[in-house]
């Protein structure tokens, strides 16, 4: 569990992590690797991706205190945000990759893009991976991005869907996109746009689940 920074009485309290062992016994972990301005972007296999307003993001192991800094993409966008970054692992290649949606904060909560930026741990640069379709990748920030079986999934706008949205997957090995349309459903004659309804994309038993409320 990760508690982001808080400001009380004009004093900034640092972020804090609580670790659970195999028996679900919690232990508070005020790891020195977590700086007061760090925000959690994503986690994978016990590693976390931490964002701050600095020129780097941090990949850290909270249990051991080990970490490394990755330079952010050179192109500086207005209003960079911790939710633009995500972190995943492919079980076959054993590679960890950071992906970034090159949105601007002014487009919050939906950013319309036709490519994402990818950084493979062990490399020294970011790469642009473009969508092969005219359809944009319209990253909707509130439902989030999840990593399942070597692919990342998120929701995008889809006017032709009865849900008003579609799942996009990005394979971390082949680095290609796929649009997965949700089953047709009767919403009592109303169409729901993802910016006006509450959606969530999550993992259930190693599978992608999306729900609306």
XYZ file of C-alpha atoms in Angstrom, residues 39-194:
156
model
C 4.237 9.989 -6.250
C 3.457 6.390 -7.201
C 2.912 5.948 -10.956
C 2.826 2.130 -11.132
C 4.114 -1.076 -9.562
C 5.155 -4.461 -10.935
C 6.727 -7.563 -9.332
C 7.574 -5.692 -6.160
C 9.186 -2.770 -7.981
C 7.605 0.671 -8.085
C 7.787 3.543 -10.533
C 7.985 6.835 -8.646
C 7.325 10.216 -10.228
C 8.401 13.678 -9.120
C 8.782 17.097 -10.709
C 12.487 16.418 -11.257
C 14.007 15.534 -14.632
C 14.027 11.819 -13.808
C 11.618 9.129 -12.695
C 12.685 6.452 -10.244
C 12.375 2.660 -10.351
C 12.745 1.374 -6.793
C 12.645 -1.789 -4.733
C 11.102 -0.691 -1.446
C 12.136 -3.882 0.349
C 15.862 -3.551 -0.402
C 16.174 0.202 -0.861
C 17.767 -0.227 -4.304
C 16.735 2.204 -7.030
C 17.722 3.707 -10.362
C 16.878 6.984 -12.063
C 15.599 7.187 -15.634
C 15.741 10.472 -17.507
C 12.324 11.681 -18.599
C 11.737 12.124 -22.340
C 13.578 15.162 -23.673
C 10.425 16.814 -24.996
C 9.015 18.733 -22.058
C 5.235 19.009 -22.143
C 3.216 21.480 -20.165
C 1.907 20.008 -16.963
C 3.613 16.596 -16.835
C 1.679 14.214 -14.554
C 2.455 11.019 -12.640
C -0.491 9.225 -14.258
C 1.097 9.599 -17.685
C 3.699 6.957 -16.715
C 3.244 3.198 -16.350
C 5.502 0.258 -15.709
C 5.219 -3.375 -16.830
C 7.021 -6.695 -17.315
C 6.953 -9.346 -20.044
C 7.265 -12.920 -18.641
C 8.955 -14.326 -21.776
C 11.549 -11.657 -22.558
C 11.994 -10.841 -18.828
C 12.155 -7.179 -19.802
C 10.753 -4.321 -17.758
C 9.391 -1.386 -19.725
C 8.132 2.059 -18.796
C 5.483 3.598 -21.032
C 4.504 7.232 -21.114
C 1.472 8.883 -22.678
C 2.735 12.142 -24.239
C -0.292 14.141 -23.138
C -0.415 17.602 -21.659
C -1.995 18.386 -18.330
C -4.404 20.791 -19.982
C -6.058 17.769 -21.647
C -6.707 16.114 -18.271
C -8.433 13.715 -17.749
C -8.431 12.542 -21.389
C -5.360 12.944 -23.573
C -5.625 12.369 -27.326
C -2.415 10.881 -28.767
C -1.454 8.600 -31.656
C 1.728 7.187 -30.124
C 3.225 6.283 -26.769
C 6.799 6.551 -25.537
C 8.588 3.385 -24.390
C 11.736 2.928 -22.287
C 13.222 -0.562 -21.863
C 15.236 -0.947 -18.667
C 18.825 -1.486 -19.752
C 18.540 0.837 -22.744
C 19.482 4.492 -22.663
C 16.706 6.219 -24.573
C 12.968 6.568 -25.050
C 11.355 5.361 -28.285
C 8.129 6.504 -29.934
C 5.768 3.651 -30.816
C 2.996 4.857 -33.111
C -0.486 3.480 -33.428
C -1.029 1.751 -36.800
C -4.612 2.998 -36.921
C -6.116 6.386 -37.549
C -7.947 5.939 -34.261
C -6.168 7.769 -31.462
C -5.075 6.207 -28.201
C -7.129 8.708 -26.130
C -5.793 7.712 -22.717
C -8.503 8.079 -20.046
C -6.653 8.638 -16.787
C -9.238 7.769 -14.137
C -9.685 4.045 -14.925
C -5.907 3.617 -15.027
C -3.611 1.180 -16.855
C -3.012 -2.443 -15.835
C -0.307 -4.961 -16.732
C -1.503 -8.546 -17.351
C 0.452 -11.365 -19.006
C 3.006 -9.124 -20.703
C 0.546 -6.544 -22.042
C -0.830 -3.232 -20.817
C -4.512 -2.337 -21.057
C -6.431 0.927 -20.818
C -9.732 2.474 -21.948
C -10.290 4.845 -24.866
C -13.292 6.665 -26.291
C -15.299 4.723 -28.891
C -18.410 6.393 -30.272
C -19.500 3.208 -32.067
C -19.555 1.130 -28.885
C -22.732 0.900 -26.804
C -20.481 1.457 -23.772
C -18.894 4.560 -25.285
C -15.433 3.089 -24.782
C -13.096 0.293 -25.897
C -10.145 -1.501 -24.328
C -6.734 -0.965 -25.974
C -3.909 -3.415 -25.321
C -0.188 -2.873 -25.891
C 2.007 -5.989 -26.127
C 5.271 -5.322 -24.286
C 7.197 -7.830 -26.435
C 5.950 -7.183 -29.980
C 5.083 -3.553 -29.133
C 1.864 -3.544 -31.110
C -1.621 -2.302 -30.267
C -4.957 -4.062 -30.369
C -8.451 -2.641 -29.932
C -10.797 -4.939 -27.986
C -14.419 -3.882 -28.274
C -16.621 -4.712 -25.312
C -19.737 -6.881 -25.746
C -22.820 -5.065 -27.006
C -25.183 -4.205 -24.183
C -28.459 -2.332 -23.897
C -27.996 0.656 -21.611
C -31.689 1.576 -21.643
C -31.288 3.863 -24.618
C -28.537 5.965 -23.059
C -24.953 6.205 -24.203
C -22.275 6.832 -21.631
C -19.054 8.690 -22.397
C -16.048 7.651 -20.318
